[in-house]
């Protein structure tokens, strides 16, 4: 089975712009979660989608949003970028079992200038 | 306040040494996972422990879940440079569809 893929791998934006990141989960996985990873805060949960519906949401401002399509692929969007949004954004898919084991993609490294 | 505290934050050891890293909480978890993340990559799941007191072995890695399901440890025997990476623990607070809670990780460097 192919793993989780994320595009793009690297992105440079300026403050005020918006960005869309894409994630394709492992085939058959219906749950997709997004995380932000920074050296200071570690891995922080953004949101989870399951069957095109947001099932869980972390403590991030409304500038961070996402969606999931019928084929389970997911996108996340960040509007009005701030310098502090510079981070590694990780997508993970899960087979929705009770253990919630996550299979991560390689991440998108976002730099905001 | 971090729900899962990992220690130490950083560890640098020589090849062949043994080490233990810890993941502690005041909360009870229904299960706990360990991941390893290498530079430029996403975390990779190593193991999931479910039962209090459970011990799992993965080659030279030994994982233990505390009896009260509030803490876990990872012991590496005869560390090798390939063990270098960021070790993350993550817990499920309630069974069902609740998000994982991650610790900040232990960054391990094994020097040849």
Short mmCIF file of C-alpha atoms in Angstrom, two decimals:
data_model
loop_
_atom_site.label_atom_id
_atom_site.label_comp_id
_atom_site.label_asym_id
_atom_site.label_seq_id
_atom_site.Cartn_x
_atom_site.Cartn_y
_atom_site.Cartn_z
CA UNK A 1 0.00 0.00 0.00
CA UNK A 2 1.21 3.48 -0.77
CA UNK A 3 1.79 5.68 2.25
CA UNK A 4 0.36 9.06 3.09
CA UNK A 5 1.42 11.71 0.61
CA UNK A 6 1.49 15.45 1.13
CA UNK A 7 1.97 18.26 -1.34
CA UNK A 8 3.78 20.51 -1.59
CA UNK A 9 6.77 19.49 0.55
CA UNK A 10 8.06 23.03 0.93
CA UNK A 11 6.34 26.37 0.71
CA UNK A 12 7.41 29.97 1.25
CA UNK A 13 4.76 32.63 1.71
CA UNK A 14 4.60 36.20 2.99
CA UNK A 15 2.50 37.56 5.80
CA UNK A 16 -1.13 38.12 4.89
CA UNK A 17 -1.21 35.53 2.14
CA UNK A 18 -3.16 32.32 2.30
CA UNK A 19 -2.03 28.75 1.68
CA UNK A 20 -3.63 25.40 0.86
CA UNK A 21 -1.97 22.11 1.71
CA UNK A 22 -3.03 18.75 0.35
CA UNK A 23 -3.00 15.24 1.79
CA UNK A 24 -3.80 11.84 0.28
CA UNK A 25 -4.36 9.16 2.93
CA UNK A 26 -3.55 5.46 2.79
CA UNK A 27 -6.09 3.67 0.65
CA UNK A 28 -9.01 2.54 2.80
CA UNK A 29 -8.33 4.99 5.64
CA UNK A 30 -11.29 7.27 6.19
CA UNK A 31 -9.89 9.39 8.99
CA UNK A 32 -7.44 12.20 8.24
CA UNK A 33 -5.90 14.38 10.93
CA UNK A 34 -3.73 17.48 10.64
CA UNK A 35 -1.01 18.56 13.05
CA UNK A 36 1.29 21.54 13.39
CA UNK A 37 4.82 20.83 14.60
CA UNK A 38 7.15 23.54 15.90
CA UNK A 39 10.32 23.27 17.99
CA UNK A 40 8.74 25.16 20.88
CA UNK A 41 5.27 23.62 21.04
CA UNK A 42 5.89 20.16 19.62
CA UNK A 43 3.12 18.37 17.76
CA UNK A 44 -0.24 20.07 18.15
CA UNK A 45 -3.53 18.71 16.86
CA UNK A 46 -5.38 20.93 14.38
CA UNK A 47 -8.42 18.91 13.31
CA UNK A 48 -9.65 15.51 12.17
CA UNK A 49 -11.96 14.65 9.31
CA UNK A 50 -13.91 11.45 8.92
CA UNK A 51 -16.24 10.75 6.01
CA UNK A 52 -16.10 14.39 4.88
CA UNK A 53 -17.12 15.71 8.33
CA UNK A 54 -14.95 17.43 10.90
CA UNK A 55 -15.00 15.06 13.87
CA UNK A 56 -12.54 16.76 16.22
CA UNK A 57 -10.98 20.20 16.40
CA UNK A 58 -7.95 21.49 18.26
CA UNK A 59 -7.40 24.87 19.82
CA UNK A 60 -6.41 26.92 16.77
CA UNK A 61 -7.91 30.16 15.43
CA UNK A 62 -10.49 30.16 12.67
CA UNK A 63 -7.82 31.11 10.13
CA UNK A 64 -7.06 27.40 10.06
CA UNK A 65 -9.65 25.35 8.22
CA UNK A 66 -9.88 22.10 6.38
CA UNK A 67 -12.06 19.83 4.37
CA UNK A 68 -12.24 16.26 3.20
CA UNK A 69 -13.43 14.97 -0.12
CA UNK A 70 -15.45 11.86 -0.93
CA UNK A 71 -12.26 9.96 -1.83
CA UNK A 72 -10.89 10.77 1.68
CA UNK A 73 -8.28 13.19 0.35
CA UNK A 74 -8.02 16.25 2.53
CA UNK A 75 -6.90 19.85 2.29
CA UNK A 76 -6.13 22.39 4.94
CA UNK A 77 -6.14 26.11 4.42
CA UNK A 78 -4.51 28.88 6.41
CA UNK A 79 -5.66 32.41 5.67
CA UNK A 80 -3.99 35.69 6.56
CA UNK A 81 -0.67 34.06 7.32
CA UNK A 82 1.35 35.21 10.32
CA UNK A 83 5.06 34.73 11.03
CA UNK A 84 4.13 32.32 13.82
CA UNK A 85 2.46 29.99 11.33
CA UNK A 86 5.88 28.88 10.11
CA UNK A 87 5.97 25.18 10.97
CA UNK A 88 5.93 21.63 9.68
CA UNK A 89 2.36 20.64 8.89
CA UNK A 90 1.76 16.94 9.16
CA UNK A 91 -1.15 14.94 7.87
CA UNK A 92 -1.93 11.49 9.24
CA UNK A 93 -4.48 8.90 8.29
CA UNK A 94 -6.01 6.22 10.44
CA UNK A 95 -8.15 3.15 9.86
CA UNK A 96 -10.56 4.50 12.47
CA UNK A 97 -9.94 1.70 14.94
CA UNK A 98 -10.29 2.47 18.65
CA UNK A 99 -6.52 2.76 19.09
CA UNK A 100 -6.39 5.78 16.73
CA UNK A 101 -2.98 4.75 15.39
CA UNK A 102 -1.70 7.45 13.07
CA UNK A 103 0.17 6.95 9.81
CA UNK A 104 1.93 10.18 8.98
CA UNK A 105 2.96 11.76 5.72
CA UNK A 106 6.34 13.49 5.33
CA UNK A 107 4.87 16.90 6.04
CA UNK A 108 4.80 20.30 4.37
CA UNK A 109 7.41 22.75 5.61
CA UNK A 110 5.78 26.21 5.55
CA UNK A 111 7.90 29.31 5.96
CA UNK A 112 6.18 32.67 6.38
CA UNK A 113 8.34 35.73 5.69
CA UNK B 1 0.75 22.57 31.13
CA UNK B 2 1.74 19.64 28.93
CA UNK B 3 -0.54 16.64 29.44
CA UNK B 4 2.25 14.21 28.58
CA UNK B 5 5.72 15.09 29.87
CA UNK B 6 8.67 13.43 28.24
CA UNK B 7 12.14 13.24 29.73
CA UNK B 8 14.85 13.84 29.06
CA UNK B 9 14.32 16.42 26.33
CA UNK B 10 17.72 15.72 24.80
CA UNK B 11 20.02 12.73 25.07
CA UNK B 12 23.39 12.18 23.44
CA UNK B 13 25.08 8.83 23.97
CA UNK B 14 27.80 6.63 22.51
CA UNK B 15 27.03 3.64 20.34
CA UNK B 16 26.55 0.53 22.44
CA UNK B 17 25.17 2.28 25.53
CA UNK B 18 21.76 1.59 27.03
CA UNK B 19 19.17 4.28 27.68
CA UNK B 20 15.67 4.83 28.97
CA UNK B 21 13.29 7.65 28.11
CA UNK B 22 10.12 8.42 29.99
CA UNK B 23 6.60 9.61 29.27
CA UNK B 24 4.63 10.72 32.32
CA UNK B 25 1.19 12.13 33.04
CA UNK B 26 -1.21 12.71 35.89
CA UNK B 27 -4.02 11.52 33.62
CA UNK B 28 -5.07 7.99 32.78
CA UNK B 29 -4.86 6.86 29.17
CA UNK B 30 -6.75 4.01 27.56
CA UNK B 31 -3.72 3.35 25.34
CA UNK B 32 -0.36 4.88 24.59
CA UNK B 33 1.73 4.94 21.44
CA UNK B 34 5.41 5.56 20.71
CA UNK B 35 6.61 7.11 17.47
CA UNK B 36 10.06 7.86 16.06
CA UNK B 37 10.61 10.80 13.76
CA UNK B 38 13.73 11.29 11.66
CA UNK B 39 14.75 14.63 10.15
CA UNK B 40 12.63 15.61 7.17
CA UNK B 41 10.11 12.86 7.76
CA UNK B 42 6.84 12.35 9.58
CA UNK B 43 6.64 10.27 12.77
CA UNK B 44 6.51 6.50 12.36
CA UNK B 45 4.52 4.35 14.76
CA UNK B 46 6.71 1.94 16.74
CA UNK B 47 4.28 0.36 19.18
CA UNK B 48 0.93 0.69 20.94
CA UNK B 49 0.46 -0.44 24.55
CA UNK B 50 -3.01 -0.96 25.92
CA UNK B 51 -2.97 -2.89 29.18
CA UNK B 52 -1.56 -1.54 32.45
CA UNK B 53 1.79 -3.21 33.15
CA UNK B 54 2.14 -4.37 29.55
CA UNK B 55 5.64 -4.87 28.18
CA UNK B 56 6.34 -5.04 24.45
CA UNK B 57 9.63 -5.69 22.73
CA UNK B 58 10.70 -4.59 19.29
CA UNK B 59 14.21 -5.93 18.65
CA UNK B 60 16.43 -3.85 20.99
CA UNK B 61 13.55 -1.59 22.10
CA UNK B 62 11.45 -2.43 25.16
CA UNK B 63 8.26 -0.49 25.88
CA UNK B 64 6.39 -0.58 29.17
CA UNK B 65 3.00 0.84 30.11
CA UNK B 66 2.63 1.76 33.77
CA UNK B 67 0.30 -0.26 35.98
CA UNK B 68 -1.98 2.75 36.44
CA UNK B 69 -1.83 3.60 32.73
CA UNK B 70 -0.47 7.08 33.47
CA UNK B 71 3.10 6.61 32.28
CA UNK B 72 5.30 4.68 29.92
CA UNK B 73 8.97 4.07 29.29
CA UNK B 74 11.12 3.12 26.32
CA UNK B 75 14.38 1.30 26.93
CA UNK B 76 16.94 0.86 24.17
CA UNK B 77 19.67 -1.73 24.57
CA UNK B 78 23.02 -1.29 22.84
CA UNK B 79 21.99 1.85 20.97
CA UNK B 80 23.09 2.26 17.36
CA UNK B 81 23.41 5.38 15.20
CA UNK B 82 20.27 4.27 13.36
CA UNK B 83 18.32 4.82 16.57
CA UNK B 84 18.93 8.57 16.29
CA UNK B 85 15.73 10.56 16.08
CA UNK B 86 12.90 12.24 17.96
CA UNK B 87 10.92 9.82 20.11
CA UNK B 88 7.34 10.88 20.73
CA UNK B 89 4.78 9.35 23.03
CA UNK B 90 1.07 9.89 22.39
CA UNK B 91 -1.92 8.88 24.42
CA UNK B 92 -5.60 8.24 23.90
CA UNK B 93 -7.45 9.66 26.90
CA UNK B 94 -10.76 7.94 26.29
CA UNK B 95 -11.55 5.07 24.02
CA UNK B 96 -13.43 6.12 20.95
CA UNK B 97 -12.85 8.91 18.52
CA UNK B 98 -10.84 11.35 20.59
CA UNK B 99 -7.65 12.92 19.24
CA UNK B 100 -4.23 11.75 20.35
CA UNK B 101 -2.33 13.85 22.86
CA UNK B 102 1.39 14.08 22.08
CA UNK B 103 4.35 14.74 24.33
CA UNK B 104 7.06 17.12 23.09
CA UNK B 105 9.48 14.27 22.56
CA UNK B 106 12.98 13.16 23.46
CA UNK B 107 15.64 13.96 20.88
CA UNK B 108 18.17 11.12 20.86
CA UNK B 109 21.56 11.27 19.22
CA UNK B 110 23.67 8.12 19.10
CA UNK B 111 27.29 8.79 18.22
CA UNK B 112 29.36 6.12 16.48
#
